[in-house]
């Protein structure tokens, strides 16, 4: 069975999903990623889903689970490149992925993770609210 | 039976076209309407009566769906459509064709004076026919009005969902009018597409133009915010008017989003989040004397 490659970039892990996700692939990714986070003691995980045209409720939930698992292992997950149609579908399905950080593209996602690694504390929801 | 009693009707009609038109015009002109030029009215009456006579010669008087009535139907549809667009009321549009009865019956009464039995049955036949034509006109009238409404709806939804770029990475979405599910969908798609196009970090949803915020509208807003967040953009809601803020609290509506009272506050926050600053120059720039 094919697996989704997980690349290590310093303290971050990079996952780009280029094939259609099916349920077993998603579960395999969850397992691999968990192992790798521990192995490399990664601080950030970037999942690029810009090639995904269909995200169903299961994949959506798996992304949420990955984020939660990563959180337990002290790593932040950033999902990047979600397409507008996918975003609308997920919201209509009632899955707004509350535990997952998002960014428009891989570049911004990486910047987010880099900031977290440099600062040494997790990305909070309103990190830049200060002074308002 | 209709066939039998109609046997002389087509002949009478064809012979009296001139009389009926002039009588009808006289009665119509008794209550003139400024919206319709006299020449146009005359042309309409003439073509209706001529085609009615022609249809009666060729077709069955109890069924206006046949091909014999096609030319008459076309004229009537045209007349009622123009009237709908000119803003006539349904009553005015219906009265127009129903007022044909009076001159028609008067004519029948003169021609068939010697045969009361035939006169009575012919009047019933003609009356039913005109009623059918009236109903047909009403239907076209209604359809024309619905088309107008439909067109306006699409125009409104297209007009009222612009996405404005305020700054590098900051978008504003000024919402005007009530948010229903159909409009939310359009708004959401517009916003998400613009987020991708402008690579926006922050979207400000301004609801100054939204007249009421009930639980449903709030839910739609939250959906839009959630979808934007999934794309990696933060949303700020601005322009909540005092009355609306009160209603929302009384209704128990909760918007778990950053909200600001007006667009400028929201814009200031957005700039701060992007690490931008608005500062005074040392001296105000003097106004251009020209």
XYZ file of C-alpha atoms in Angstrom:
422
model
C 0.000 0.000 0.000
C 1.267 3.481 -0.808
C 1.973 5.943 1.930
C 2.131 9.677 2.075
C 5.742 10.847 2.455
C 6.666 12.835 5.550
C 9.632 15.165 5.162
C 11.715 16.535 7.996
C 12.726 20.187 7.839
C 14.641 21.066 10.958
C 12.156 20.794 13.783
C 9.192 20.770 11.451
C 7.539 17.947 9.535
C 6.217 18.584 6.071
C 3.382 16.538 4.599
C 2.059 17.314 1.133
C -0.911 15.281 0.083
C -0.778 14.914 -3.690
C -3.107 11.950 -4.160
C -6.780 11.463 -3.443
C -7.199 10.647 0.200
C -9.050 7.539 1.139
C -9.817 6.349 4.609
C -6.992 3.835 5.026
C -4.444 6.277 3.659
C -5.637 8.860 6.178
C -5.312 6.399 9.057
C -1.841 5.369 7.858
C -0.834 9.034 7.745
C -2.082 9.555 11.291
C 0.001 6.620 12.513
C 3.164 7.530 10.594
C 2.972 11.124 11.644
C 2.603 10.232 15.315
C 5.664 8.014 15.124
C 7.711 10.674 13.336
C 6.788 13.462 15.732
C 8.140 11.395 18.605
C 11.148 10.186 16.619
C 12.317 13.665 15.599
C 10.747 15.481 18.554
C 9.191 17.817 16.018
C 7.664 21.100 17.114
C 5.536 21.755 14.070
C 3.622 19.818 11.432
C 2.633 21.388 8.118
C -0.019 19.564 6.098
C -0.524 20.873 2.583
C -3.899 19.908 1.169
C -3.932 22.260 -1.831
C -4.194 19.294 -4.202
C -7.197 17.813 -2.428
C -10.445 18.458 -4.219
C -12.592 16.328 -1.977
C -12.418 16.273 1.790
C -15.162 14.231 3.394
C -16.155 14.139 7.031
C -13.788 11.271 7.798
C -10.730 12.997 6.355
C -11.805 16.179 8.116
C -12.041 14.357 11.421
C -8.697 12.659 10.850
C -7.054 16.052 10.299
C -8.590 17.170 13.584
C -7.303 14.034 15.309
C -3.806 14.522 13.927
C -3.809 18.067 15.273
C -4.922 16.865 18.695
C -2.382 14.048 18.812
C 0.366 16.454 17.762
C -0.733 18.853 20.486
C -0.335 16.100 23.092
C 3.175 15.515 21.759
C 3.911 19.276 21.939
C 3.800 20.020 18.215
C 1.583 22.512 16.397
C -0.282 21.500 13.263
C -0.920 23.938 10.445
C -3.177 22.900 7.577
C -2.458 24.981 4.480
C -3.872 25.522 1.018
C -7.456 24.481 1.563
C -9.578 25.261 -1.488
C -12.632 27.509 -1.132
C -15.015 24.743 -2.176
C -13.507 22.379 0.382
C -13.776 25.014 3.113
C -17.458 25.577 2.329
C -18.163 21.844 2.334
C -16.437 21.310 5.665
C -18.362 24.168 7.266
C -21.630 22.823 5.884
C -20.724 19.425 7.330
C -20.303 21.130 10.704
C -16.560 20.455 10.788
C -14.798 23.726 11.406
C -11.660 21.966 12.723
C -11.399 24.042 15.899
C -8.062 22.592 17.057
C -6.294 23.072 13.737
C -4.316 26.142 12.737
C -4.718 27.117 9.111
C -2.802 29.230 6.612
C -3.381 30.277 3.048
C -0.318 28.610 1.552
C 2.750 26.576 2.488
C 4.954 29.671 2.719
C 2.782 31.301 5.347
C 2.297 28.028 7.182
C 6.045 27.542 7.382
C 6.485 31.112 8.661
C 3.915 30.361 11.356
C 5.723 27.198 12.465
C 9.111 28.896 12.325
C 7.846 31.654 14.600
C 6.596 29.042 17.031
C 9.925 27.201 17.020
C 11.884 30.432 17.474
C 9.645 31.693 20.261
C 9.485 28.321 21.939
C 5.861 28.511 22.962
C 2.768 27.257 21.122
C 0.897 29.378 18.597
C -2.119 30.755 20.419
C -5.361 31.708 18.735
C -4.950 35.430 19.285
C -1.211 35.673 19.368
C -1.115 39.144 17.866
C -4.129 40.620 19.614
C -1.840 42.475 22.041
C -2.705 45.998 23.099
C -6.218 46.114 21.697
C -73.973 21.974 -28.207
C -71.320 24.645 -28.371
C -70.754 23.750 -31.996
C -74.457 24.103 -32.767
C -74.990 27.453 -31.084
C -71.702 28.751 -32.435
C -72.720 28.097 -35.989
C -73.666 31.715 -36.664
C -71.332 33.383 -34.203
C -68.204 33.433 -36.383
C -70.178 35.044 -39.195
C -71.659 37.692 -36.949
C -68.260 38.449 -35.467
C -66.544 38.799 -38.811
C -69.274 41.093 -40.092
C -69.228 43.334 -37.020
C -65.479 43.706 -36.421
C -65.596 47.459 -37.241
C -68.577 48.141 -34.970
C -67.168 46.180 -32.060
C -63.782 47.885 -32.271
C -65.269 51.360 -32.322
C -67.718 50.579 -29.481
C -64.956 49.022 -27.405
C -62.642 51.997 -27.981
C -65.386 54.405 -26.979
C -65.976 52.590 -23.709
C -62.221 52.294 -23.013
C -61.624 55.965 -23.750
C -64.361 56.910 -21.289
C -61.788 56.207 -18.583
C -58.498 57.300 -20.155
C -55.169 56.147 -18.746
C -52.099 58.367 -19.069
C -49.714 55.410 -19.220
C -51.052 54.136 -22.525
C -50.976 56.298 -25.694
C -54.298 56.337 -27.594
C -52.680 55.108 -30.812
C -51.232 52.066 -29.061
C -54.565 51.278 -27.433
C -56.339 51.465 -30.787
C -53.808 49.172 -32.405
C -54.153 46.661 -29.558
C -57.970 46.658 -29.719
C -58.006 46.274 -33.452
C -55.609 43.335 -33.550
C -57.405 41.609 -30.663
C -60.869 41.852 -32.214
C -59.662 40.930 -35.718
C -57.806 37.904 -34.439
C -60.716 36.921 -32.212
C -63.045 36.911 -35.220
C -60.495 34.949 -37.214
C -60.003 32.406 -34.420
C -63.768 31.940 -34.087
C -64.007 31.183 -37.789
C -61.346 28.504 -37.588
C -61.510 26.997 -34.147
C -63.566 25.608 -31.340
C -65.046 28.361 -29.186
C -64.667 26.425 -25.939
C -60.965 25.669 -26.192
C -58.436 28.500 -26.533
C -55.417 26.169 -26.424
C -55.857 25.152 -30.059
C -53.675 26.417 -32.880
C -56.537 28.543 -34.264
C -56.183 30.775 -31.202
C -52.391 30.979 -31.384
C -52.254 34.465 -33.021
C -54.776 35.809 -30.506
C -52.836 34.279 -27.625
C -49.648 35.924 -28.880
C -51.253 39.361 -28.959
C -52.812 38.925 -25.522
C -49.566 37.675 -24.025
C -47.740 40.651 -25.498
C -50.348 43.106 -24.227
C -50.406 41.730 -20.700
C -46.618 41.536 -20.531
C -46.201 45.185 -21.515
C -48.870 46.115 -19.006
C -47.122 44.203 -16.252
C -43.875 46.025 -17.034
C -45.667 49.387 -17.196
C -46.857 48.810 -13.651
C -50.575 48.218 -14.234
C -52.423 46.532 -11.385
C -53.853 43.026 -11.973
C -57.398 44.465 -11.860
C -56.602 47.037 -14.526
C -55.078 44.395 -16.755
C -58.053 42.044 -16.361
C -60.668 44.760 -16.819
C -59.164 45.564 -20.200
C -60.104 42.243 -21.834
C -63.296 41.807 -19.785
C -64.535 45.182 -21.013
C -64.782 43.603 -24.478
C -67.916 41.775 -23.308
C -70.062 44.895 -23.261
C -69.686 45.943 -26.952
C -69.702 42.307 -28.055
C -72.996 41.505 -26.339
C -74.528 44.763 -27.520
C -73.725 43.776 -31.077
C -75.126 40.253 -30.634
C -78.282 41.741 -29.178
C -78.806 43.896 -32.270
C -78.060 41.168 -34.796
C -79.973 38.372 -33.041
C -82.891 40.492 -31.865
C -85.348 38.205 -33.633
C -84.016 35.004 -32.052
C -83.918 35.359 -28.230
C -83.051 31.718 -27.614
C -80.022 31.778 -29.876
C -79.046 35.155 -28.415
C -78.996 33.782 -24.869
C -76.907 30.734 -25.717
C -74.508 32.773 -27.855
C -73.981 35.266 -25.076
C -73.135 32.439 -22.679
C -70.666 30.952 -25.169
C -69.005 34.309 -25.822
C -68.904 35.125 -22.113
C -67.143 31.886 -21.328
C -64.676 32.477 -24.149
C -63.823 35.974 -22.942
C -63.417 34.648 -19.391
C -60.950 32.068 -20.656
C -59.037 34.787 -22.485
C -59.078 36.884 -19.311
C -57.626 34.033 -17.278
C -54.974 33.486 -19.915
C -54.046 37.163 -19.770
C -53.832 37.089 -15.983
C -51.504 34.137 -16.107
C -49.152 35.863 -18.534
C -49.399 39.040 -16.497
C -48.418 37.178 -13.338
C -45.571 35.413 -15.073
C -44.196 38.691 -16.414
C -44.297 40.176 -12.905
C -42.534 37.146 -11.473
C -39.815 37.465 -14.100
C -39.274 41.073 -13.048
C -39.007 40.057 -9.397
C -36.623 37.225 -10.175
C -34.397 39.475 -12.251
C -34.285 42.067 -9.492
C -33.383 39.413 -6.942
C -30.376 38.258 -8.928
C -29.362 41.844 -9.545
C -29.543 42.631 -5.840
C -27.543 39.588 -4.842
C -24.892 40.422 -7.427
C -24.743 44.050 -6.405
C -24.681 43.580 -2.690
C -21.722 41.300 -2.154
C -18.597 43.179 -3.169
C -15.260 42.266 -1.641
C -12.968 45.269 -1.243
C -9.236 45.193 -0.751
C -8.346 47.695 1.974
C -4.663 47.012 2.273
C -2.104 44.418 1.336
C -3.573 41.339 3.023
C -6.705 43.000 4.379
C -10.113 42.541 2.757
C -13.415 44.166 3.644
C -16.809 42.672 2.963
C -19.527 45.270 3.460
C -22.810 43.375 3.715
C -26.029 45.110 2.699
C -29.442 43.613 3.291
C -30.723 40.529 5.062
C -28.595 37.406 4.971
C -30.455 34.292 3.914
C -28.883 30.937 3.111
C -28.732 31.587 -0.637
C -26.986 34.928 -0.166
C -24.664 33.542 2.494
C -23.529 30.974 -0.039
C -22.711 33.689 -2.604
C -21.034 35.875 0.015
C -18.972 32.963 1.263
C -17.823 31.947 -2.210
C -16.947 35.541 -3.103
C -14.999 36.020 0.101
C -13.077 32.745 -0.130
C -12.173 33.311 -3.776
C -10.960 36.812 -2.929
C -8.898 35.502 -0.015
C -7.061 33.254 -2.445
C -6.771 35.962 -5.113
C -5.440 38.693 -2.809
C -3.595 36.320 -0.444
C -5.420 37.960 2.432
C -4.637 37.370 6.105
C -7.575 39.231 7.539
C -11.136 39.751 6.345
C -13.352 42.400 7.903
C -17.055 41.615 7.623
C -18.964 44.853 8.025
C -22.624 44.369 8.899
C -23.650 48.024 9.110
C -26.101 47.401 6.276
C -27.671 44.290 7.749
C -31.054 45.365 9.159
C -31.544 42.562 11.693
C -29.351 39.901 13.207
C -31.322 36.945 14.515
C -30.048 33.491 15.394
C -30.182 32.384 11.753
C -28.217 35.346 10.418
C -25.679 34.900 13.207
C -25.298 31.265 12.249
C -24.699 32.258 8.639
C -22.089 34.785 9.718
C -20.341 32.203 11.845
C -20.289 29.770 8.931
C -18.602 32.366 6.763
C -16.075 33.096 9.496
C -15.371 29.377 9.988
C -14.855 28.834 6.262
C -12.490 31.809 6.046
C -10.565 30.465 9.022
C -10.146 27.108 7.294
C -8.505 29.009 4.457
C -6.089 30.557 6.922
C -7.651 34.010 7.165
C -8.897 35.632 10.363
C -12.212 37.445 10.403
C -13.225 40.575 12.260
C -16.870 41.563 12.414
C -17.604 45.261 12.485
C -20.514 47.655 12.272
C -22.813 46.099 14.858
C -25.335 48.849 15.593
C -26.421 49.507 19.213
C -29.962 48.172 18.702
C -28.628 45.058 17.013
C -26.131 44.458 19.811
C -29.034 44.660 22.290
C -31.233 42.298 20.277
C -28.401 39.834 19.910
C -27.771 39.711 23.637
C -31.482 39.400 24.395
C -31.839 36.590 21.870
C -28.818 34.839 23.330
C -26.955 35.019 20.028
C -23.251 34.610 20.537
C -20.669 35.539 17.960
C -17.432 34.025 19.167
C -15.457 36.239 16.838
C -13.501 39.412 17.355
C -15.977 42.199 16.817
C -15.509 45.937 16.642
C -18.056 48.709 16.724
C -17.087 50.212 13.405
C -15.038 49.565 10.320
C -12.226 51.950 11.250
C -11.594 50.188 14.577
C -11.585 46.857 12.800
C -9.174 48.214 10.197
C -6.889 49.556 12.920
C -6.835 46.141 14.596
C -6.154 44.430 11.276
C -3.215 46.756 10.585
C -1.822 46.127 14.064
C -2.061 42.376 13.583
C -0.077 42.671 10.372
C 2.512 44.740 12.228
C 1.617 47.925 10.349
C 1.217 51.315 11.953
C -0.481 54.554 11.036
C 1.580 57.484 12.309
C 1.290 61.220 12.076
C 3.785 62.912 9.847
C 5.780 65.625 11.566
C 3.652 68.298 9.934
C 0.295 67.957 8.328
C 0.547 68.273 4.571
C -0.943 71.667 3.607
C -3.935 71.486 1.310
C -3.222 72.047 -2.357
C -4.022 75.736 -2.995
C -5.276 74.916 -6.519
